[in-house]
Short mmCIF file of C-alpha atoms in Angstrom, two decimals:
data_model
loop_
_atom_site.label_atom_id
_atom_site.label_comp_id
_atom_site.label_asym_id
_atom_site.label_seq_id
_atom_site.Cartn_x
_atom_site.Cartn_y
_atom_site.Cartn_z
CA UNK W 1 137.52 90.16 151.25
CA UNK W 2 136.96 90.25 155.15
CA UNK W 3 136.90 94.07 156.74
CA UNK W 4 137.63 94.32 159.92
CA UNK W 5 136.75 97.35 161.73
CA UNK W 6 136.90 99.06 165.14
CA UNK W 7 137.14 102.43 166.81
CA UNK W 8 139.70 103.68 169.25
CA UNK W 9 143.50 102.20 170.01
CA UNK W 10 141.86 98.89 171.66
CA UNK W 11 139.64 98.16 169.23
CA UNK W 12 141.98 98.44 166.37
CA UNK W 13 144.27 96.45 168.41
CA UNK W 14 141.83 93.75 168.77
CA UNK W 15 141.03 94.08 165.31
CA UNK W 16 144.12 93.67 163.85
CA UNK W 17 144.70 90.14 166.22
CA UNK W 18 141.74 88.49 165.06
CA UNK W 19 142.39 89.64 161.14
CA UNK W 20 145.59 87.95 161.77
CA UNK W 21 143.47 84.37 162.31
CA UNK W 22 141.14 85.14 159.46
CA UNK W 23 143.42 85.18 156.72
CA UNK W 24 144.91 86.84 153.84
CA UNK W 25 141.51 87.97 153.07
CA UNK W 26 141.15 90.25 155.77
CA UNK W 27 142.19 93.64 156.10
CA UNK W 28 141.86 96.45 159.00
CA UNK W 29 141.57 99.51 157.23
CA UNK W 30 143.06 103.08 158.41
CA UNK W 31 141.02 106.19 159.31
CA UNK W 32 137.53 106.68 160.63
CA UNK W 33 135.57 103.89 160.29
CA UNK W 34 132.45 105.32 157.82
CA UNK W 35 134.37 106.74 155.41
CA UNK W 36 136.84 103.67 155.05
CA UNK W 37 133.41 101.56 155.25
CA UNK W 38 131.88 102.90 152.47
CA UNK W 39 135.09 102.57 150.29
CA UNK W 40 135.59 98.67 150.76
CA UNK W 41 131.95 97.80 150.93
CA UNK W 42 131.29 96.81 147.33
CA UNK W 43 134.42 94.58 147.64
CA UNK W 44 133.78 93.13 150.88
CA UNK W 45 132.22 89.27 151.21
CA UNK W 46 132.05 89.76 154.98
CA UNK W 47 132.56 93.05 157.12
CA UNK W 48 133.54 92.53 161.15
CA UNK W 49 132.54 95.42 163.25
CA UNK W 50 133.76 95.98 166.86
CA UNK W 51 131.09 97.89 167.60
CA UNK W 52 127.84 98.04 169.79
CA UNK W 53 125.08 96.33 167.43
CA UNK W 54 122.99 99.77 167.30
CA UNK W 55 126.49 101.68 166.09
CA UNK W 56 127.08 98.85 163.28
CA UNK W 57 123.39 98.70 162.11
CA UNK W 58 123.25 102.52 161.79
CA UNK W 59 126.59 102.44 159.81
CA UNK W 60 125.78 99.49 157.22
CA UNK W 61 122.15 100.06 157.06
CA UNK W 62 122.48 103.27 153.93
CA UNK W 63 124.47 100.64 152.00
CA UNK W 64 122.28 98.15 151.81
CA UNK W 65 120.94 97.18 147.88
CA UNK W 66 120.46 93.64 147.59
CA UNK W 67 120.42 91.10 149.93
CA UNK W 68 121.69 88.60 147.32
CA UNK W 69 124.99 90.45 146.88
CA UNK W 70 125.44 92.91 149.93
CA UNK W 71 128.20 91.32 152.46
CA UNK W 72 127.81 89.46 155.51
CA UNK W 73 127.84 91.43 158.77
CA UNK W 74 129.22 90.67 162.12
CA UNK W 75 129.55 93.03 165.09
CA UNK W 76 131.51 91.49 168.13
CA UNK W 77 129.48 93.73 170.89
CA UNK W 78 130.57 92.59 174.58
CA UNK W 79 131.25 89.02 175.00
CA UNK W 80 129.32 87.96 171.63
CA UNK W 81 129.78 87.87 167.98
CA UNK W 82 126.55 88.68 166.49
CA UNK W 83 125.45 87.72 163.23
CA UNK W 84 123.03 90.61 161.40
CA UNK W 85 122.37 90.42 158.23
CA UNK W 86 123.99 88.41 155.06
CA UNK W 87 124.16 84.90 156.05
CA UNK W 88 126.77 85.37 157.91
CA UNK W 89 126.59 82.79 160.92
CA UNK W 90 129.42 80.85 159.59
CA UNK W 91 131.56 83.90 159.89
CA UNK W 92 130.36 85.30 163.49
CA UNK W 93 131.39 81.54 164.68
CA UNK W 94 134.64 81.49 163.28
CA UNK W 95 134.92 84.93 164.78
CA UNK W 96 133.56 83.60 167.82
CA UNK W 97 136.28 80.70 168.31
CA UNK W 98 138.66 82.69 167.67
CA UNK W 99 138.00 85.53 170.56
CA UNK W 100 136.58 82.79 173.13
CA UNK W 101 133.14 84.57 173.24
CA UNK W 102 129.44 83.31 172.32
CA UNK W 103 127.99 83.35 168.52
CA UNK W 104 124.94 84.71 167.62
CA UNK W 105 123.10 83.18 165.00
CA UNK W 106 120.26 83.99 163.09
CA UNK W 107 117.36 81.61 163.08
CA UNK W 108 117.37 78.31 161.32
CA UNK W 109 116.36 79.65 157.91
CA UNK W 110 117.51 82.94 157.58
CA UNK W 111 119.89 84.12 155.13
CA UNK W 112 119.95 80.17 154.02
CA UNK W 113 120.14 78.76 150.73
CA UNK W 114 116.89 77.84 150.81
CA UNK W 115 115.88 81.39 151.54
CA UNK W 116 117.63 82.71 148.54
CA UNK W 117 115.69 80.08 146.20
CA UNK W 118 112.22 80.93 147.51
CA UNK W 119 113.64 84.34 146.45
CA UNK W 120 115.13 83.92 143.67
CA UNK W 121 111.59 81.82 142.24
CA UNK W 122 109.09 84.51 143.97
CA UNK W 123 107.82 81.24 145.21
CA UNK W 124 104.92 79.90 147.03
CA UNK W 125 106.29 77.39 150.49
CA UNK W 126 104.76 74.64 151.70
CA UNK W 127 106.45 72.62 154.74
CA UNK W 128 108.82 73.37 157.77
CA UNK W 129 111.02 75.67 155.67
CA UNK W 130 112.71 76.54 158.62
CA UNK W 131 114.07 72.86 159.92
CA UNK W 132 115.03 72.34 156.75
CA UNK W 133 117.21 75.10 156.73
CA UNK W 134 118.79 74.25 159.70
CA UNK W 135 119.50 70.58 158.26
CA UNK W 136 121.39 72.79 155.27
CA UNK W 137 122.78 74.70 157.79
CA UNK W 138 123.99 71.72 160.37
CA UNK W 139 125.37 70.03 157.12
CA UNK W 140 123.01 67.33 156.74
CA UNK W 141 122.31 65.75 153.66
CA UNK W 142 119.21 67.37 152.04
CA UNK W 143 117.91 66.11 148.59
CA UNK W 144 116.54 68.69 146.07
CA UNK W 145 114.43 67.45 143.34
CA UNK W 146 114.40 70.10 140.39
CA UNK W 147 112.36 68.22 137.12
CA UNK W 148 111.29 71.53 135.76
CA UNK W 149 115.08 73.04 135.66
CA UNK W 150 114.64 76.02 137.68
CA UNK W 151 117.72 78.33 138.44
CA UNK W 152 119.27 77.25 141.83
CA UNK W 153 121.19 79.73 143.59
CA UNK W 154 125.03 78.05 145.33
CA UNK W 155 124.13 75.55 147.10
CA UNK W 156 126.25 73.70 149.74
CA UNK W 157 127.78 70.33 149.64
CA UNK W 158 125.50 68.32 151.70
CA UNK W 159 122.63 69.52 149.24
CA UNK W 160 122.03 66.82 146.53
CA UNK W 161 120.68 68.47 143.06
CA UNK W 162 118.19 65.63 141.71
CA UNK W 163 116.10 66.53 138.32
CA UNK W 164 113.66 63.55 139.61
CA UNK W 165 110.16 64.33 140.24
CA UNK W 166 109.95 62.46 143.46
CA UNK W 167 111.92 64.40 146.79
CA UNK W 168 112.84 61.24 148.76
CA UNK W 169 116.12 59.81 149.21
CA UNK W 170 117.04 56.83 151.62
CA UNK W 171 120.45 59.28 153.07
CA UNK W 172 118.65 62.43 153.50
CA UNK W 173 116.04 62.83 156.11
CA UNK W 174 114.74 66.18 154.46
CA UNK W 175 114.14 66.82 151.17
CA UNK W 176 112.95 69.95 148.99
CA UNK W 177 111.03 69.57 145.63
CA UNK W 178 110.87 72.10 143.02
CA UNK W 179 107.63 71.96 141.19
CA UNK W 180 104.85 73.96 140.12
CA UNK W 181 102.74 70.40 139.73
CA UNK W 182 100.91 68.92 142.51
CA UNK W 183 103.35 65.49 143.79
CA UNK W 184 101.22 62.36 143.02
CA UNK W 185 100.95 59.62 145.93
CA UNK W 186 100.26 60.53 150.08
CA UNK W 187 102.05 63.72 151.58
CA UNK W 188 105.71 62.82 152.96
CA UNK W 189 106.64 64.13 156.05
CA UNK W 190 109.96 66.13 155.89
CA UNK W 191 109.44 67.39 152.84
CA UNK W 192 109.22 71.21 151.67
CA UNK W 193 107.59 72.21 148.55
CA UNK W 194 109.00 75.74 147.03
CA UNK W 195 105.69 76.21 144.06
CA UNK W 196 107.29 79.02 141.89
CA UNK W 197 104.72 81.30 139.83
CA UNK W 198 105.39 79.68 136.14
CA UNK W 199 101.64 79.73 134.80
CA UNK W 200 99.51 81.47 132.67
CA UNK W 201 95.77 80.33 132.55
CA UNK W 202 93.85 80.99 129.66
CA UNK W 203 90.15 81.80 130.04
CA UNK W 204 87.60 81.31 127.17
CA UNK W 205 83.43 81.59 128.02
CA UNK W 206 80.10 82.39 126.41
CA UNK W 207 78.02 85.72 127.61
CA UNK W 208 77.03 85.61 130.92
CA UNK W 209 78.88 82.87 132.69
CA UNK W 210 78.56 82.11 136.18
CA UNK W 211 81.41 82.83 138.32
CA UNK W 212 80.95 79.32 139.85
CA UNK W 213 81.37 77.77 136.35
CA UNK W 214 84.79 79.54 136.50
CA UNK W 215 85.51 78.57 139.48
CA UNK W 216 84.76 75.20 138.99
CA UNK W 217 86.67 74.67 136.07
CA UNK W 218 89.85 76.46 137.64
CA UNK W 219 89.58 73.59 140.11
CA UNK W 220 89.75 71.66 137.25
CA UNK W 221 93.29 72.21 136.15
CA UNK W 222 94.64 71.17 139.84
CA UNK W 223 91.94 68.14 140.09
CA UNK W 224 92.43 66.82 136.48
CA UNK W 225 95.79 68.15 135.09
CA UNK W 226 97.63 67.82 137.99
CA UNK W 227 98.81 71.58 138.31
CA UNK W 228 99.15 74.00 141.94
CA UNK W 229 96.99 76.39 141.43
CA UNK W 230 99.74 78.60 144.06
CA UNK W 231 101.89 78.61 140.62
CA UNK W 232 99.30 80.82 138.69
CA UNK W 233 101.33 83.83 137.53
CA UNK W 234 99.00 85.37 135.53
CA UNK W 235 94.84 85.22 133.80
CA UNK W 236 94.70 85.78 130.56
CA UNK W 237 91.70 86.19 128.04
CA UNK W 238 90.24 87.86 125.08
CA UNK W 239 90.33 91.49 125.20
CA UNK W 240 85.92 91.17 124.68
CA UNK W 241 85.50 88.71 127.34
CA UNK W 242 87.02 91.20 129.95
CA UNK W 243 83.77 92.48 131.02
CA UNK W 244 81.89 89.13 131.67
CA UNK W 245 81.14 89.69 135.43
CA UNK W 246 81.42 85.79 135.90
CA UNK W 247 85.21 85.86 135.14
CA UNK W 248 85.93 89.01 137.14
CA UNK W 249 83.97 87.75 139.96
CA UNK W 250 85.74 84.34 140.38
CA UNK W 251 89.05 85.24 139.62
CA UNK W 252 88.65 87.95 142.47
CA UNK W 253 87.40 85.02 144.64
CA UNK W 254 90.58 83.32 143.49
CA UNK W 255 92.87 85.71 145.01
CA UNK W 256 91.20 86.06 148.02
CA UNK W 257 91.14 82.38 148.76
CA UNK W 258 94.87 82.09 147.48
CA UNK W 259 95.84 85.29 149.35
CA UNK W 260 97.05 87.01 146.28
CA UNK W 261 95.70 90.28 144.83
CA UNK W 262 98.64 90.77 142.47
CA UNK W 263 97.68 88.09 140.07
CA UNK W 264 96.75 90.05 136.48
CA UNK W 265 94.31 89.54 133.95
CA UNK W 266 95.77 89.76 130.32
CA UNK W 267 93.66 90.78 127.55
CA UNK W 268 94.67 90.03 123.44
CA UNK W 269 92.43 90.97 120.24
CA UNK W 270 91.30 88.26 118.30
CA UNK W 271 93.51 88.59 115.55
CA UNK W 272 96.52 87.54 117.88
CA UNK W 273 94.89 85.02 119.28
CA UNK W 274 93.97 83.36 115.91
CA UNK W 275 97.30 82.61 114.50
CA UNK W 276 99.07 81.14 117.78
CA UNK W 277 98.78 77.37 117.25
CA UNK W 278 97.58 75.46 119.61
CA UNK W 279 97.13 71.64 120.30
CA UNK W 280 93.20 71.36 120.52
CA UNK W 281 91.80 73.28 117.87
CA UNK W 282 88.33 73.84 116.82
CA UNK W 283 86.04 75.60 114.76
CA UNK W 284 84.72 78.33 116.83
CA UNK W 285 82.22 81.19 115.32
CA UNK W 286 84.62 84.05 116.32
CA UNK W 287 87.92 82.04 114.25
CA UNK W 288 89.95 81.60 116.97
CA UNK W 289 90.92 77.78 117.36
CA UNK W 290 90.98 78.33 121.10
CA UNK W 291 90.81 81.20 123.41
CA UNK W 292 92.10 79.20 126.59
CA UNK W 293 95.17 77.72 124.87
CA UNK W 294 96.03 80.30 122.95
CA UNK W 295 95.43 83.36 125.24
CA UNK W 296 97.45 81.29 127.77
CA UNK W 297 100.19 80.84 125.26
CA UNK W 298 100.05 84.45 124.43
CA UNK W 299 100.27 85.98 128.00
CA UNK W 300 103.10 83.23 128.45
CA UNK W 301 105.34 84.32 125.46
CA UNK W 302 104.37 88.23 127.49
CA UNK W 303 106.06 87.21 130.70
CA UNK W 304 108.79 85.43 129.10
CA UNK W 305 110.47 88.15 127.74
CA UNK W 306 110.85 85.91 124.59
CA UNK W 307 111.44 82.93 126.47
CA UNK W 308 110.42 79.46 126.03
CA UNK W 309 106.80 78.52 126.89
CA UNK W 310 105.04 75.49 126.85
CA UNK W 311 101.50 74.44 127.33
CA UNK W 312 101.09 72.83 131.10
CA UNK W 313 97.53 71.64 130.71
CA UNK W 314 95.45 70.95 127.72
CA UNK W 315 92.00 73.00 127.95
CA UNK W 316 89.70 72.12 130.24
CA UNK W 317 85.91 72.28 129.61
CA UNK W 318 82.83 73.33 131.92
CA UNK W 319 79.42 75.04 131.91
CA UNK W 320 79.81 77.80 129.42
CA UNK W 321 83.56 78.24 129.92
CA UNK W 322 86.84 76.60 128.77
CA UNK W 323 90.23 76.97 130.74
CA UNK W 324 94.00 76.08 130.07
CA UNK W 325 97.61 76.92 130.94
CA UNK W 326 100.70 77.41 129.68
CA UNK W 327 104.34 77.62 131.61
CA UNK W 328 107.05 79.81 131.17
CA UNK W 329 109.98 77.64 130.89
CA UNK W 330 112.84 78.44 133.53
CA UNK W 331 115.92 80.35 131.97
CA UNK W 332 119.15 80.38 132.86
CA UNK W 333 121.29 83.42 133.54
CA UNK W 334 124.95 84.42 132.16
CA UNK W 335 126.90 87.37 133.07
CA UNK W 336 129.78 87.49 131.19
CA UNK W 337 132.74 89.73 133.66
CA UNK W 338 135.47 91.50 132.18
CA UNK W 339 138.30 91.93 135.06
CA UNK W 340 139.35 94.66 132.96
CA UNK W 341 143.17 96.45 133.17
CA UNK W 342 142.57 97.87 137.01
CA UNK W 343 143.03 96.74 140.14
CA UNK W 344 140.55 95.13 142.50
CA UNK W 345 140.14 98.29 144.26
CA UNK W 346 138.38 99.59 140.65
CA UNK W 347 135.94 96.79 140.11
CA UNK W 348 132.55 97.79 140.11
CA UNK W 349 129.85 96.46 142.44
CA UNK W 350 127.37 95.45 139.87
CA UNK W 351 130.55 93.27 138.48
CA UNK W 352 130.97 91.45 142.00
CA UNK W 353 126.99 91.11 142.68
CA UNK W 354 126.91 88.91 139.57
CA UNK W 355 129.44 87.07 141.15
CA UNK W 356 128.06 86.47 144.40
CA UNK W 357 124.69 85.63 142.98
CA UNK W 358 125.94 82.99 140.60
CA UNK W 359 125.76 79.49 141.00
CA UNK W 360 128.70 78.24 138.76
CA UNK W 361 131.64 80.83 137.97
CA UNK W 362 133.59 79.76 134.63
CA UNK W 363 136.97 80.85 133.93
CA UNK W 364 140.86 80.31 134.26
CA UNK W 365 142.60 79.39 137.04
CA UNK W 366 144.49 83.24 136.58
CA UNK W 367 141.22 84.81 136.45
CA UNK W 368 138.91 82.52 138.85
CA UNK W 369 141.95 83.52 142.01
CA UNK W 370 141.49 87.26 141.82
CA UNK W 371 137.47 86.75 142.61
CA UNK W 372 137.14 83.69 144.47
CA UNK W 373 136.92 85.82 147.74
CA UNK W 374 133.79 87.01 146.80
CA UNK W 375 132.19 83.40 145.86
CA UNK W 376 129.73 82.35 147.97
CA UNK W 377 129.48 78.56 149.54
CA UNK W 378 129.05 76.23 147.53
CA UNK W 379 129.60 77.72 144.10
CA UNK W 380 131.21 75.42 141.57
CA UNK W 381 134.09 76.56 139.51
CA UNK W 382 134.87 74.96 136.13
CA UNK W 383 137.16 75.69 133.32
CA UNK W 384 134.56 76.13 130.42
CA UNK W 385 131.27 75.37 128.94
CA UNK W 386 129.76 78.58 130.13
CA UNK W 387 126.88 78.41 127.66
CA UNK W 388 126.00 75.14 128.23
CA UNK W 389 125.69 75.53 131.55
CA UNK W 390 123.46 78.38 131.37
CA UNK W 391 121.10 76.63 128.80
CA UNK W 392 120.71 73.69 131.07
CA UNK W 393 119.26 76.77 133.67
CA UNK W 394 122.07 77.53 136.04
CA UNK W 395 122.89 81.10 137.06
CA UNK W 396 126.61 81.58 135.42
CA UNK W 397 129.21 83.98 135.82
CA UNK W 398 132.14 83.63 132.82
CA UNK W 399 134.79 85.93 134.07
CA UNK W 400 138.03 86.71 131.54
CA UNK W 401 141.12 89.05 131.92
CA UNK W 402 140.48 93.15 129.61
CA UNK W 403 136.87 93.95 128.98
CA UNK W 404 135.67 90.21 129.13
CA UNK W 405 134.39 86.97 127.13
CA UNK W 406 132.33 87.06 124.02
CA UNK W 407 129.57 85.02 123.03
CA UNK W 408 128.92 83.86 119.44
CA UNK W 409 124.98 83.72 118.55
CA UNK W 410 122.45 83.66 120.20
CA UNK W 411 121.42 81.03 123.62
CA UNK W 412 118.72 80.16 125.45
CA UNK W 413 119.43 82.43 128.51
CA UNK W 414 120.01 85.67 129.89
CA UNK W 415 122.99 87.51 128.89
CA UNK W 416 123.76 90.29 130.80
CA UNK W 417 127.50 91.69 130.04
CA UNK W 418 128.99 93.70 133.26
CA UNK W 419 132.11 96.27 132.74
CA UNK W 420 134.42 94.97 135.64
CA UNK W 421 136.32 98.15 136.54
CA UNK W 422 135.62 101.49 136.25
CA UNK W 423 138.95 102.64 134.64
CA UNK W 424 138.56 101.42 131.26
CA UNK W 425 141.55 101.02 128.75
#
């Protein structure tokens, strides 16, 4: 849904013209314009304001939860349509051609696709993030390379989903690769790196290791095994081996070299440690097969949330110290939407947020009509195979008629179930 909305006779006037040019969608609602703001907001995809941009941004600006879900705003202030918040150039140009005046758009990357992944992976960047957006946004054709599987939020047309481990493609001038593993062969120009934070790095030592030895052999797993160090998530060690100064000391030196002071340090007892199998064991004094591997496996399964985890790089061995990682394996997400017995006026905003966020939206023609205003560019709509699609890692909304779809057993992915309407049967 598209609100339009203006203050005093002209503006409504002028309101009501250009909602005619927008669609079905849109809608100039009666009365003041705050209260009937905050009534269609968690229904809106897009809300038109003609309004000075101070006015509009003081109106919208309590509203705002989540910039993944919240609508697109536009406020048409003197001879511009200005685009503020939500992505929403493509809708301040429309509005634009349609009044004769000048759009104002926000800068390449903002509000992008691209944007939204960084987001949605709390991940590192590395290249021109910004030109590449505006490729996205200028239609271009843009290849994304995704071997790991991560989550992708909707993604236009002209970008090309690739699970290759190489971002190149002879059509596309830019190209985006989705790794948390350094790219082998020379740096490519045109070519943006998102590093999401997927690893857990397990440290083992003897008393009184130097922090260089640490250091050293944290180089290691980038120099040897091939991993970004950018994708470290999380340290992780045995709950006596906390109070070695050499450990505390380098991975303190870590964050400030790799600008992060958020990165934790996990500690386990022995007797968890011990019984997590891992692929290089060995007959250690204190019975644990390995500290690295399996405190990195440990603090993995943590973060997970009972998730799949892997180990990313077998241990590593230096002076008086042992380190190795482990990934947690991307998930996929399904939000299964009951459209319930009310009208669209009575759906809840958590119900359309899932919406908006997902990627693919499964469901019946019936059902997929009453929501597909709120879908946002390039979100794929299919018939069925819900769970599939949100064990292969894709962010899915299954939406169904009464108090929604049911899933038999349990998947690998997220299930969230949202009530659709708040009048329930």
């Amino acid at each position: 849904m598209i609100g339009v909305f203006a203050a005093g006779e002209r503006g409504r006037r002028a309101a009501v013209e250009l909602a005619g040019f927008l669609g079905p969608d849109a809608v100039v609602p009666d009365g003041p314009v705050g209260p009937a703001l905050r009534a269609l907001w968690p229904r809106l995809g897009s809300a038109v304001f003609f309004l000075g941009t101070e006015a509009t941004v003081r109106l919208v600006a309590p509203l705002l939860r989540d910039e993944r879900a919240d609508p697109g705003v536009v406020c048409v202030d003197g001879g511009f349509a200005v685009s503020l918040l939500g992505g929403a150039d493509a809708v301040a140009e429309r509005v634009a051609d349609v009044l004769g005046v000048q759009a104002v758009t926000t800068s390449a990357s903002a509000g992008s696709p691209l944007d939204e992944l960084v987001e949605l992976l709390d991940a590192t960047v590395e290249g021109d993030l910004a030109a590449c957006g505006e490729a996205v946004r200028l239609g271009e054709p843009v290849l994304l390379a995704n071997p790991l599987g991560f989550p992708l939020p909707a993604l236009p047309d002209n970008v090309v989903v690739a699970r290759g481990e190489r971002a190149s493609h002879g059509g596309a001038e830019w190209s985006v690769l989705v790794d948390d593993r350094v790219p082998k062969g020379p740096a490519e120009d045109h070519v943006v790196r998102v590093v999401p934070r997927t690893l857990v790095v397990g440290v083992g030592s003897g008393t009184g290791v130097s922090a260089a030895a640490v250091s050293a052999a944290l180089a290691q797993l980038a120099e040897r095994r091939g991993l970004d160090l950018r994708a470290i998530r999380a340290f992780a060690t045995l709950d006596r081996k906390v109070a070695e100064q050499g450990i505390a000391d380098a991975l303190e030196d870590w964050g400030f070299w790799h600008d992060s002071t958020t990165v934790p340090l996990l500690a386990y007892p022995g007797e968890e440690l011990a019984v997590i199998p891992v692929p290089n064991p060995a007959e250690l004094a204190i019975g644990i097969p390995s500290v690295a591997e399996a405190a990195a496996l440990r603090g993995a399964m943590e973060l997970s949330g009972g998730g799949r985890v892997e180990i990313a790089a077998e241990k590593v061995k230096g002076a008086g110290v042992t380190v190795a990682a482990a990934r947690v394996l991307p998930r996929g997400r399904l939000a299964l939407v009951g459209l319930g017995p009310g009208d669209a006026d009575e759906r809840t905003p958590r119900a359309e947020a899932e919406l908006r966020r997902a990627s693919v939206v499964v469901g019946s023609a019936e059902c997929v009509a009453q929501v597909r205003h709120l879908l946002r560019p390039g979100t794929r709509v299919v018939a069925d195979g819900a769970v599939r699609l949100a064990e292969d890692g894709a962010a899915v909304a299954f939406v169904e008629a009464g108090a929604g779809p049911e899933v038999a057993g349990p998947i690998r992915a997220d299930v969230i179930r949202v009530t659709g309407v708040t009048r329930q049967l």
